[in-house]
C-alpha positions as a printed NumPy array, in Angstrom:
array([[  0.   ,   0.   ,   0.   ],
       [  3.127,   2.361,   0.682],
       [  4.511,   2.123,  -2.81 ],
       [  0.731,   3.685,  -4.22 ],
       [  0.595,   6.384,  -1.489],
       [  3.616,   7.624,  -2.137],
       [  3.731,   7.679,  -5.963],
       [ -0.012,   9.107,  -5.761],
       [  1.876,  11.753,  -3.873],
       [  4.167,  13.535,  -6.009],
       [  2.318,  11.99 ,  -9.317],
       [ -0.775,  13.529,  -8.931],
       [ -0.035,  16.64 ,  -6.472],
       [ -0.448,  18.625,  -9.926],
       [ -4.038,  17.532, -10.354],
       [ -6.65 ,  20.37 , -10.628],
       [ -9.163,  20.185,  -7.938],
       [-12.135,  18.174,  -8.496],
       [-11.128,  15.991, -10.864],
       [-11.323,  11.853, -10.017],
       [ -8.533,   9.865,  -9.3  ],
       [ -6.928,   6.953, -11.593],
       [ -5.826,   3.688, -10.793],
       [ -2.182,   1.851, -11.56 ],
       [  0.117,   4.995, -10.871],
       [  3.573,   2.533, -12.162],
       [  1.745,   3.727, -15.592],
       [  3.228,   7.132, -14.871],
       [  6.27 ,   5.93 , -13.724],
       [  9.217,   7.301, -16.457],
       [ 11.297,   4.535, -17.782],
       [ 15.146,   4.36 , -18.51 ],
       [ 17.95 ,   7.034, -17.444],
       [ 18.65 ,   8.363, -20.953],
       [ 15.37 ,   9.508, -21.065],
       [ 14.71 ,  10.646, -17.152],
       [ 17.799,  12.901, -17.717],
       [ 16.586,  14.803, -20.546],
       [ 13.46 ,  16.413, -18.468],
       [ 11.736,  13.543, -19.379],
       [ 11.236,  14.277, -22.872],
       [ 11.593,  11.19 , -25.38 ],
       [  8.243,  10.98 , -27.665],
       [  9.786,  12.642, -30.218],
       [ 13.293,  10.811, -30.315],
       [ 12.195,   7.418, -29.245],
       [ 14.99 ,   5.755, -30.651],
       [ 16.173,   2.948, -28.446],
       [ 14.55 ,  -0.206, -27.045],
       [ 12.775,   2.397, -24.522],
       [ 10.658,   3.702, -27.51 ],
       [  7.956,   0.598, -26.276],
       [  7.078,   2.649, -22.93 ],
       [  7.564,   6.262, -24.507],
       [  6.536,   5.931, -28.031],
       [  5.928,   2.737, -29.647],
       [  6.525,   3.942, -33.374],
       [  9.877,   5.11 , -32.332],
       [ 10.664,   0.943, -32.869],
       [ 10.412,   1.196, -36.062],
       [ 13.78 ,   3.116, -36.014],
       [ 15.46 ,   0.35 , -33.952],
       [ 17.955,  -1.342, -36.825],
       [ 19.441,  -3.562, -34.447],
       [ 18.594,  -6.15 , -31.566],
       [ 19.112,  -4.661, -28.692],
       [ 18.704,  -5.653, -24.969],
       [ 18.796,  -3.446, -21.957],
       [ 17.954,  -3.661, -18.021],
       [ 17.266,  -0.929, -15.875],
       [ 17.436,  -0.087, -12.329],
       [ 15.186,   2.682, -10.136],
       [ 16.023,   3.536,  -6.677],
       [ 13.387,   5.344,  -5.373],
       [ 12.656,   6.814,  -1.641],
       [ 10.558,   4.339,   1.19 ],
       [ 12.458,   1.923,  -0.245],
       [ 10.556,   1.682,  -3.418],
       [ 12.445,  -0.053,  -6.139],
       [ 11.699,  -0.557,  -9.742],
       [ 13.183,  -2.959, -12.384],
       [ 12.893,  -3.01 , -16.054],
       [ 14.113,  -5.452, -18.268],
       [ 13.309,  -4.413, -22.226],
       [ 13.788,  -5.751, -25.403],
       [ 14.077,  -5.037, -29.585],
       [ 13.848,  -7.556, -32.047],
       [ 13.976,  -6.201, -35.824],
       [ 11.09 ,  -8.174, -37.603],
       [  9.77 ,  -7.472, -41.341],
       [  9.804,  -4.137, -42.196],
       [ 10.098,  -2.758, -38.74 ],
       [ 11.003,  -4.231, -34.822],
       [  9.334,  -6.114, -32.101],
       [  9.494,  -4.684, -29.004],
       [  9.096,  -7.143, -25.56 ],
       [  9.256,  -5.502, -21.646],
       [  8.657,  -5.963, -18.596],
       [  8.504,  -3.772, -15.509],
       [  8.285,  -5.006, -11.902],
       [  8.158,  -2.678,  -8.549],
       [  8.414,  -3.119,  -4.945],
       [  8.09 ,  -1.912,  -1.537],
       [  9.647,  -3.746,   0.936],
       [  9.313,  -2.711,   5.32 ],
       [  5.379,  -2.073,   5.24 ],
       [  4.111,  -2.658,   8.176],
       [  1.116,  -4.973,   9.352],
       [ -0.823,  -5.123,  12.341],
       [ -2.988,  -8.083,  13.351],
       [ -6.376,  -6.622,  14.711],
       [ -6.882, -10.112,  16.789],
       [ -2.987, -10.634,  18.169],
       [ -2.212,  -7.039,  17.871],
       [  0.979,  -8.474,  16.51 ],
       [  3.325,  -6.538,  13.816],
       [  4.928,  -8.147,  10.933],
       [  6.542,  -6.932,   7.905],
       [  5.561,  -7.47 ,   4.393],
       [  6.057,  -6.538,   1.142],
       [  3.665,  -4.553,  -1.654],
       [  4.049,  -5.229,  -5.719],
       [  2.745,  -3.853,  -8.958],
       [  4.325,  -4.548, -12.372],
       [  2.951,  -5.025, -16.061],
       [  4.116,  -6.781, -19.289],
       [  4.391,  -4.8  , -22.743],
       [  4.435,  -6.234, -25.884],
       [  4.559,  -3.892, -29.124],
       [  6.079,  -3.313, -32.645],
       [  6.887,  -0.271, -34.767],
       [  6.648,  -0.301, -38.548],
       [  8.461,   2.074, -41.229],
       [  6.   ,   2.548, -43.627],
       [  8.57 ,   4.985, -45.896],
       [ 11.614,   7.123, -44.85 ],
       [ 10.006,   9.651, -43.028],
       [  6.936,   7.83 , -41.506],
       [  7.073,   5.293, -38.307],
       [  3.514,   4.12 , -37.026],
       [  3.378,   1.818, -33.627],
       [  1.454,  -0.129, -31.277],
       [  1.618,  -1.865, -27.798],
       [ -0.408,  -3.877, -25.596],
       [  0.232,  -3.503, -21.756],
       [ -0.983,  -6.706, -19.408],
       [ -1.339,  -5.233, -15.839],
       [ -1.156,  -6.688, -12.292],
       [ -1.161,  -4.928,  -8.908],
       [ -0.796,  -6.612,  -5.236],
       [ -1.97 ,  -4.506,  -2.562],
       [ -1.565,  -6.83 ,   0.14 ],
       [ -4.919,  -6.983,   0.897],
       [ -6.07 ,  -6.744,  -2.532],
       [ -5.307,  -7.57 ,  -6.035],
       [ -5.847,  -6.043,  -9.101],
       [ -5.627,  -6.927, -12.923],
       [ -5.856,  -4.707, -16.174],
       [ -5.317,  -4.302, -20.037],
       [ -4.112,  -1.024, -21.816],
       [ -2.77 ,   0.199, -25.114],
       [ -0.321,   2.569, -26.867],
       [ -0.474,   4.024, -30.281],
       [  2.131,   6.762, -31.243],
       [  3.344,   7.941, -35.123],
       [  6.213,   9.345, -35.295],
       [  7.645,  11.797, -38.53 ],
       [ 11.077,  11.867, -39.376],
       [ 13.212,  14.548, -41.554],
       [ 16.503,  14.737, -41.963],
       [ 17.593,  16.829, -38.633],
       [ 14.075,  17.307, -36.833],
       [ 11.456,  14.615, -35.692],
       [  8.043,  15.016, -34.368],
       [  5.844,  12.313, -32.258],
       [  2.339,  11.863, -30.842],
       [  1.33 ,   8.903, -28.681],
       [ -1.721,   8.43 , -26.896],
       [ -1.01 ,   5.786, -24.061],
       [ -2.692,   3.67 , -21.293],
       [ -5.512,   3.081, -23.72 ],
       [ -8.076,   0.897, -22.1  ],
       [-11.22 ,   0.035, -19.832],
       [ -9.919,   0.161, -16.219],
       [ -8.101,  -1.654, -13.259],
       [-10.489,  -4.292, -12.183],
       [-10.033,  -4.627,  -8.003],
       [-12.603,  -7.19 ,  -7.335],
       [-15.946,  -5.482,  -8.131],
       [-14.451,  -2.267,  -8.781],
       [-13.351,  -0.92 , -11.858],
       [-11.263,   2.807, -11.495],
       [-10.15 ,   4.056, -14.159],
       [ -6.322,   4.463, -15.68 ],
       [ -4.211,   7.726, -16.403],
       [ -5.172,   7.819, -20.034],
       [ -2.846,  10.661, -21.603],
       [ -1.736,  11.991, -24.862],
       [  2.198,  13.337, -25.144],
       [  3.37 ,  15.408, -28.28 ],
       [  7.05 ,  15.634, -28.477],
       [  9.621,  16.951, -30.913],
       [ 13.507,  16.751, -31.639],
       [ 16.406,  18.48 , -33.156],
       [ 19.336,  17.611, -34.015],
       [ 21.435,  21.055, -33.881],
       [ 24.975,  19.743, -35.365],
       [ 26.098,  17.229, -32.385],
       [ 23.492,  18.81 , -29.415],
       [ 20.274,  16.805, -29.545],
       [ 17.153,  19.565, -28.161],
       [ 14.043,  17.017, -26.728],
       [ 10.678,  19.033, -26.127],
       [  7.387,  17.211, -24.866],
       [  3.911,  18.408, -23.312],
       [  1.688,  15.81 , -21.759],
       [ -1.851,  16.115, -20.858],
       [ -3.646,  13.355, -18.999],
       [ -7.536,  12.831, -18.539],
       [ -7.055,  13.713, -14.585],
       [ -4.209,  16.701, -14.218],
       [ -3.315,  19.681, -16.317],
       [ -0.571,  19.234, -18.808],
       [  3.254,  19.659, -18.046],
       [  6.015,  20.736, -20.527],
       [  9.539,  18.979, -20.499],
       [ 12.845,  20.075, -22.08 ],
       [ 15.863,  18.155, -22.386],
       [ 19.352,  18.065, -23.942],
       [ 21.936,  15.515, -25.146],
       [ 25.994,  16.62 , -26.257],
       [ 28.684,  14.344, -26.714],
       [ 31.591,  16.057, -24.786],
       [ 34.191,  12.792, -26.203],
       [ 33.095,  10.128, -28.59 ],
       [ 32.295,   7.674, -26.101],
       [ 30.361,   9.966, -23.148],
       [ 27.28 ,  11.73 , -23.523],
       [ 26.218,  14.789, -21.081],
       [ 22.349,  14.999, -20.514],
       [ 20.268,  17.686, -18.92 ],
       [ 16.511,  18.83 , -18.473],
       [ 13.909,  20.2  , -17.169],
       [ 10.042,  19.461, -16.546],
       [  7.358,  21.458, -14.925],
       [  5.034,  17.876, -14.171],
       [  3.861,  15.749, -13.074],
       [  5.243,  16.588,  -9.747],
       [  4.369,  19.556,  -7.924],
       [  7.548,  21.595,  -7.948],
       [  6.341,  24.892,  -6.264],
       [  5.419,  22.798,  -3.361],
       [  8.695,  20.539,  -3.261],
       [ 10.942,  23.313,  -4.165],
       [ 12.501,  24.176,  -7.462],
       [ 15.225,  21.311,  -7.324],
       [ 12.548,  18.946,  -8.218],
       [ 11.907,  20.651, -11.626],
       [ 15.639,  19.371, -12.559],
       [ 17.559,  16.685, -13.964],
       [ 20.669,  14.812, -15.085],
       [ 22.615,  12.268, -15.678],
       [ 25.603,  10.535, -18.405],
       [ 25.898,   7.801, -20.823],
       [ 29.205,   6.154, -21.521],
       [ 28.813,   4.116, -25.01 ],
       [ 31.833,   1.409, -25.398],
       [ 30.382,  -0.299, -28.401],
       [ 28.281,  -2.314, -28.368],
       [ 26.897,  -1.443, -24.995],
       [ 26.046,   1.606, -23.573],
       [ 26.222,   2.921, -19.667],
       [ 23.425,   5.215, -18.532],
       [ 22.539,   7.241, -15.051],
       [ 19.9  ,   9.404, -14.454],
       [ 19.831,  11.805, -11.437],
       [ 16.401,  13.217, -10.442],
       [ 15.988,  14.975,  -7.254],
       [ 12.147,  15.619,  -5.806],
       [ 12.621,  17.845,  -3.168],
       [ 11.875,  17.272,   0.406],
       [ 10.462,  13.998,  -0.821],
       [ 14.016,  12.555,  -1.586],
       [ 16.631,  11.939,  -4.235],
       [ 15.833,   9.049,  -7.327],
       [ 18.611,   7.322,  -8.871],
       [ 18.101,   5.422, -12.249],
       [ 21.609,   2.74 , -13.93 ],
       [ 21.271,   0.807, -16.942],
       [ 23.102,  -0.907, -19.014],
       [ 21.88 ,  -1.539, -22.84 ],
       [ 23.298,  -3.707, -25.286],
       [ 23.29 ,  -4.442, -29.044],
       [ 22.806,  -8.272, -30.122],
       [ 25.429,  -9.828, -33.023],
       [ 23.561,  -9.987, -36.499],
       [ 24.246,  -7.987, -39.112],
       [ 21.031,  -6.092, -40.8  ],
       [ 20.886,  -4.714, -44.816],
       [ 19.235,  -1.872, -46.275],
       [ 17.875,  -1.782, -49.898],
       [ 18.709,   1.012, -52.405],
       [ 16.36 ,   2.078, -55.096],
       [ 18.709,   3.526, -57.887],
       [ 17.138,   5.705, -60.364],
       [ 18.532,   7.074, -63.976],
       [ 17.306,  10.489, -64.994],
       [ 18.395,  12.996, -68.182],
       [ 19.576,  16.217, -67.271],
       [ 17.119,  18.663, -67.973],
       [ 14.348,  16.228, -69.082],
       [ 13.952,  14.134, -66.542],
       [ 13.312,  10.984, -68.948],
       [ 14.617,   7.866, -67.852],
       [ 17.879,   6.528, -68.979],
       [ 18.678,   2.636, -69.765],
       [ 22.466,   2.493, -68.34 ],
       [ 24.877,   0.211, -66.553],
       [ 25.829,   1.247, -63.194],
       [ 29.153,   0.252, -61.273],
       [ 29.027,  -0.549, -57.203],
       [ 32.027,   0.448, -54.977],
       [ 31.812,   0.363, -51.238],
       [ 29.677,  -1.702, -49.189],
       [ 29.13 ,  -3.774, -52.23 ],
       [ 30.652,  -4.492, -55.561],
       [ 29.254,  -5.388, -58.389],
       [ 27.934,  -4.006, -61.681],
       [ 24.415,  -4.579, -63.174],
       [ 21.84 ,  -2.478, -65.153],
       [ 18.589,  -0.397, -64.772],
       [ 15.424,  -1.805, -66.25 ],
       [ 13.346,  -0.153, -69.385],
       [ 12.378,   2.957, -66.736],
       [ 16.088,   3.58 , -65.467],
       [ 15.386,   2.317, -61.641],
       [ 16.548,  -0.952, -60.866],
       [ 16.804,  -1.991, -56.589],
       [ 19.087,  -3.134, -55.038],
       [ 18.606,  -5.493, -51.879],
       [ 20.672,  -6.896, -49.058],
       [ 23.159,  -4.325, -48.97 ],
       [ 25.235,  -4.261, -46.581],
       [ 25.413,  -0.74 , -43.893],
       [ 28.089,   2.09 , -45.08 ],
       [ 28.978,   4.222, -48.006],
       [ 27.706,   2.679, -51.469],
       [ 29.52 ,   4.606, -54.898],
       [ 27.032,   3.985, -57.654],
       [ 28.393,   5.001, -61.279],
       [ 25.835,   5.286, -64.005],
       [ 27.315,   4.903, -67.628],
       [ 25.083,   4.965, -70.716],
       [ 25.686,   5.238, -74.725],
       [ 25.502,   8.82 , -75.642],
       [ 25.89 ,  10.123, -71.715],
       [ 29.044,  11.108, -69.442],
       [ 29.286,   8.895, -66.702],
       [ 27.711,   9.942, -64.079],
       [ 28.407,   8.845, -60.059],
       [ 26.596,   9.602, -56.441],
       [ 26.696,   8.203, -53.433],
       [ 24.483,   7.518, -50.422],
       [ 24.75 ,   6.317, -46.536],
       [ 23.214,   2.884, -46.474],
       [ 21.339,   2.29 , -43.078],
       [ 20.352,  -1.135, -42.147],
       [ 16.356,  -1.954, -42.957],
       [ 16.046,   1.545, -44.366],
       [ 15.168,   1.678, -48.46 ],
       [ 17.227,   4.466, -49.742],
       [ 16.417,   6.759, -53.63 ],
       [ 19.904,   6.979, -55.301],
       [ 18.905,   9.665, -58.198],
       [ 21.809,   9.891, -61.068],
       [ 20.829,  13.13 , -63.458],
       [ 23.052,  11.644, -66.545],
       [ 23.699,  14.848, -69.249],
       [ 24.052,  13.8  , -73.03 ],
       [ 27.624,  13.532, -73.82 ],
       [ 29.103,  15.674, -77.696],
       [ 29.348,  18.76 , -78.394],
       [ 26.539,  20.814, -80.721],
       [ 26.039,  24.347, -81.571],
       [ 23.663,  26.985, -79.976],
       [ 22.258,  30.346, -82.326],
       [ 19.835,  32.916, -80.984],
       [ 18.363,  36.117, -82.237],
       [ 16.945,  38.575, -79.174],
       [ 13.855,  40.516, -80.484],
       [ 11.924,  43.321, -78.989],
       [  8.309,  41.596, -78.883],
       [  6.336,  44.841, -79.375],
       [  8.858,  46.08 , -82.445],
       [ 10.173,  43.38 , -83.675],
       [ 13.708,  44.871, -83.325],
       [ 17.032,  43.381, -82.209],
       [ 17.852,  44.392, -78.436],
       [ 20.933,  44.583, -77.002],
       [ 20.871,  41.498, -73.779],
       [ 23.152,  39.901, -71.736],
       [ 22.639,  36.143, -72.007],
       [ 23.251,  33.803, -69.52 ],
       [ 23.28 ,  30.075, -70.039],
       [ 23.507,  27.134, -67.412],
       [ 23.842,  23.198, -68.38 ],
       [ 26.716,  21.175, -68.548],
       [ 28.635,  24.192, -69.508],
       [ 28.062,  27.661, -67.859],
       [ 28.959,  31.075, -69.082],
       [ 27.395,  34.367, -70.013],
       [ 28.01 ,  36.549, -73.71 ],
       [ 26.473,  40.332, -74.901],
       [ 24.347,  40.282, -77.908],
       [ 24.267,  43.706, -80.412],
       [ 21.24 ,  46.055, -80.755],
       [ 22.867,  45.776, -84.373],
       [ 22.314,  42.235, -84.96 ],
       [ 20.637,  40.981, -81.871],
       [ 22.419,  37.424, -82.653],
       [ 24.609,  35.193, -81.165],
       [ 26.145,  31.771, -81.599],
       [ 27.74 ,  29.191, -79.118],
       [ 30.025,  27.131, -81.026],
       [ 31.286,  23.307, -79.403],
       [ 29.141,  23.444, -76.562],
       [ 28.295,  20.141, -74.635],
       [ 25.145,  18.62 , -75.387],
       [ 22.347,  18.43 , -72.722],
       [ 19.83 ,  20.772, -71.253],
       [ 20.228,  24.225, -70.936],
       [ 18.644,  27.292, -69.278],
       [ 19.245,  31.043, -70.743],
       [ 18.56 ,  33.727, -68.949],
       [ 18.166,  37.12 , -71.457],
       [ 18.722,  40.125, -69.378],
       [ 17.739,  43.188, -71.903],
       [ 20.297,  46.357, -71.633],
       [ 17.395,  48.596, -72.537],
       [ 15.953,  48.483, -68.912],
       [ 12.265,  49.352, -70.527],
       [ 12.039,  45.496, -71.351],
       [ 11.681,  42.76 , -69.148],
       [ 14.125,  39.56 , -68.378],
       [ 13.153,  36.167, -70.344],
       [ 14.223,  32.456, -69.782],
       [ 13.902,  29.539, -71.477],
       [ 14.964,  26.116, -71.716],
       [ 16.374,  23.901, -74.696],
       [ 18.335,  20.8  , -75.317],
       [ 21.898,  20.832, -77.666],
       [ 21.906,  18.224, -79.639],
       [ 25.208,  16.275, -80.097],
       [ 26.176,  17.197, -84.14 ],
       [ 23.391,  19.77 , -84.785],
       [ 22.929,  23.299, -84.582],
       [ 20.211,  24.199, -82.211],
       [ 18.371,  27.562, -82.931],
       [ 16.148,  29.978, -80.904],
       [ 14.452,  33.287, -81.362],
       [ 13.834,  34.876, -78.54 ],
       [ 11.02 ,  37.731, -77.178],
       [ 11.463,  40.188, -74.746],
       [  8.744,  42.387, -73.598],
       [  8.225,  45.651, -72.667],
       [  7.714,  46.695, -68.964],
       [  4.398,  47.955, -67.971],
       [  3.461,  51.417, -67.576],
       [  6.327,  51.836, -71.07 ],
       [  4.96 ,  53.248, -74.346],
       [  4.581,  50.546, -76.68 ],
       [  5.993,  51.671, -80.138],
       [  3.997,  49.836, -83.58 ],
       [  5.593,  47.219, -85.195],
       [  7.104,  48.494, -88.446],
       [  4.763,  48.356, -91.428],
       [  6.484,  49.199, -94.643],
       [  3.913,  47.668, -96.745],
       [  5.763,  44.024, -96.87 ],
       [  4.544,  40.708, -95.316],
       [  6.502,  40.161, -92.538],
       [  7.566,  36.519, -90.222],
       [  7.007,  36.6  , -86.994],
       [ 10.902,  37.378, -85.593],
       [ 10.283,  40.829, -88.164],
       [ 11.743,  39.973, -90.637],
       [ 10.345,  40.459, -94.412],
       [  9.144,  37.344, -96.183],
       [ 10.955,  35.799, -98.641],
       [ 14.638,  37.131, -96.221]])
């Protein structure tokens, strides 16, 4: 009975007034040190075998087995142990946990003898879960939670859930989990309720300091805001810090409570990790544990696809591996071809096809994650590029800059003379030009073209006037005229 009054204590001192009370308070209960000594903010990282209690789509980003077991030393002599662990099956990772607590020294007093004898109380529950990848970005999850609580005088038995998502980009992740899902704690004919809550938490990677945020809201207390931080001071220990304004009531224990931190020491394949979290006049909390990463080697898959500068269309070509495999093969009729059980690391991919300059790329292979290779391939030769800049409402050569981007780069001045000019040996492919008018009373044009290997390319090109500018006639000298101005029959 000691163990639930004194959890119900500083877990639910927050709670605004009137609202009921909720069974099971272990449910509350913060799991592993890495994640205690960042304020207690983890739904949007969730990436270790933890991710089952915080976030269960976070296992989805778990590429390797991994075992850890955990250690709580609370006040009262309350004591909590937590064994966890991540299996990678299918296209994501099964996750398997169990927590036990207990309270040894209570006190019991016969009514009949009057006699006193010591005894012990226990709670603990059983969570099984998995969390898919459904693309590179997107993690869903789910977990089911079998509960059991000994009072002493009185047992009780329950079933809850966990759903979370979780969305990954490149340096920042965001999470959502709803947990403790379910219909109650059943204690003989009663049936109270569980601390059903929903947690929102975010991530960001700012070059080698993680930032952790999370707010939690539960059906029975106001929600709480938690802030945490992770640096790697050397590459084997990691500094932690944070901060949380719940569940605890820190205005009443005294601003200490509000704090935490701890270390990890990662020697690798297994990983050291302390928490420190004080609660004020209540006591000091310690939390050790020690993970560990199972042998077994996972592969990733990479999708390669073949694109043409400029056009986009696919290219047939041969591609060379280097790197975490070797090998050569070749891209189907719509230039992708995939590429499975590769092993983790850097894979060099060269793309080589009749008519194209080789082409190479690279990417960081990461086990049971599909990865899009994209090779732009630009036509290989030389051709020939002529122009003529026009004024659009006269029909007159302007005077423009022109600047053109594509396998070759470079800029040239046409005349208002002539208006013409002519790129001799320039390397096939796609190609953007930029006409920049010198007479400032006519607006910038692009446009885009493709150089053909062996042929002269040609363009006439319009440049309109700005508005609010007189527009002058087109000459009209009596003679049918093309549309660059020109007479007919020139």
């Amino acid at each position: 009975m000691a163990t639930h009054v004194l959890l119900l204590a500083f877990l639910t001192a927050g709670w605004p007034a009137g609202s009921g009370t909720t069974a099971f308070p272990l449910l509350r209960v913060p799991l592993g040190p890495r994640a205690c000594a960042m304020g207690e903010a983890y739904t949007g990282l969730a990436d270790d075998v933890n991710a089952l209690f915080w976030n269960p789509a976070g296992l989805g980003q778990v590429a390797a087995s991994q075992l850890a077991f955990s250690h709580q030393e609370w006040f009262a002599d309350i004591r909590d142990e937590h064994l966890g662990l991540v299996l990678p099956v299918g296209s994501g990772s099964l996750g398997v946990g169990l927590v036990f607590s207990t309270t040894s020294g209570i006190e019991v007093r016969d009514p009949e003898s009057g006699d006193h004898t010591e005894t012990s109380a226990h709670s603990g529950y059983a969570a099984l879960g998995y969390g898919l990848m459904l693309n590179d970005r997107l993690h869903v999850g789910i977990s089911a939670k079998g509960l059991y609580d000994d009072l002493i005088e009185q047992t009780g038995a329950g079933v809850c859930f966990d759903a979370g998502v979780l969305l990954r980009a490149e340096r920042f992740r965001l999470g959502c989990a709803a947990r403790n899902l379910g219909w109650g704690m059943r204690y003989g004919q009663d049936n109270i309720a569980l601390p059903m809550g929903l947690h929102v938490g975010a991530s960001y990677a700012l070059r080698r300091l993680n930032v952790v945020a999370d707010i939690s809201a539960s059906v029975d207390r106001l929600p709480d805001a938690h802030l945490g931080f992770e640096y790697p001071l050397y590459d084997i220990f990691m500094a932690r810090a944070g901060c949380r304004l719940g569940p605890q009531d820190w205005r009443t224990l005294s601003w200490t409570s509000a704090l935490t931190t701890g270390f990890g020491i990662n020697l690798g394949r297994f990983a050291l990790d302390y928490a420190f979290v004080p609660y004020g006049r209540l006591g000091l909390t310690h939390r050790l544990s020690l993970r560990t990463t199972l042998p077994g080697q996972q592969f990733g898959r990479v999708r390669i696809q073949v694109r043409e500068l400029g056009t986009g269309a696919p290219v047939v070509a041969t591609f060379l591996l280097e790197g975490s495999q070797q090998g050569n093969s070749y891209t189907e009729p719509d230039g992708t071809f995939t590429i499975e059980g590769v092993e983790p690391g850097w894979l060099k991919v060269t793309a080589s096809a009749e008519r194209f300059y080789p082409q190479t790329e690279s990417v960081l292979v990461e086990p049971r994650r599909t990865h899009t290779l994209r090779i732009v391939v630009s036509r290989s030769g030389y051709g020939a590029l002529w122009g003529v800049v026009y004024s659009a409402d006269r029909r007159r050569p302007l005077s423009a800059r022109i600047e053109y981007s594509g396998p070759e780069s470079g800029s040239l001045t046409t005349t208002e003379k002539e208006g013409s000019f002519t790129l001799r040996k320039l390397r096939a492919g796609a190609y953007r030009l930029e006409i920049v008018p010198a007479d400032t009373t006519y607006l910038a044009q692009s446009e885009t073209l493709t150089v053909t290997p062996g042929q002269l390319t040609s363009r006439t090109l319009f440049c309109s006037p700005r508005s609010g500018f007189p527009t002058a006639p087109a000459p009209n000298d009596g003679e049918p005229r093309r549309e660059d101005g020109e007479p007919e029959g020139n």
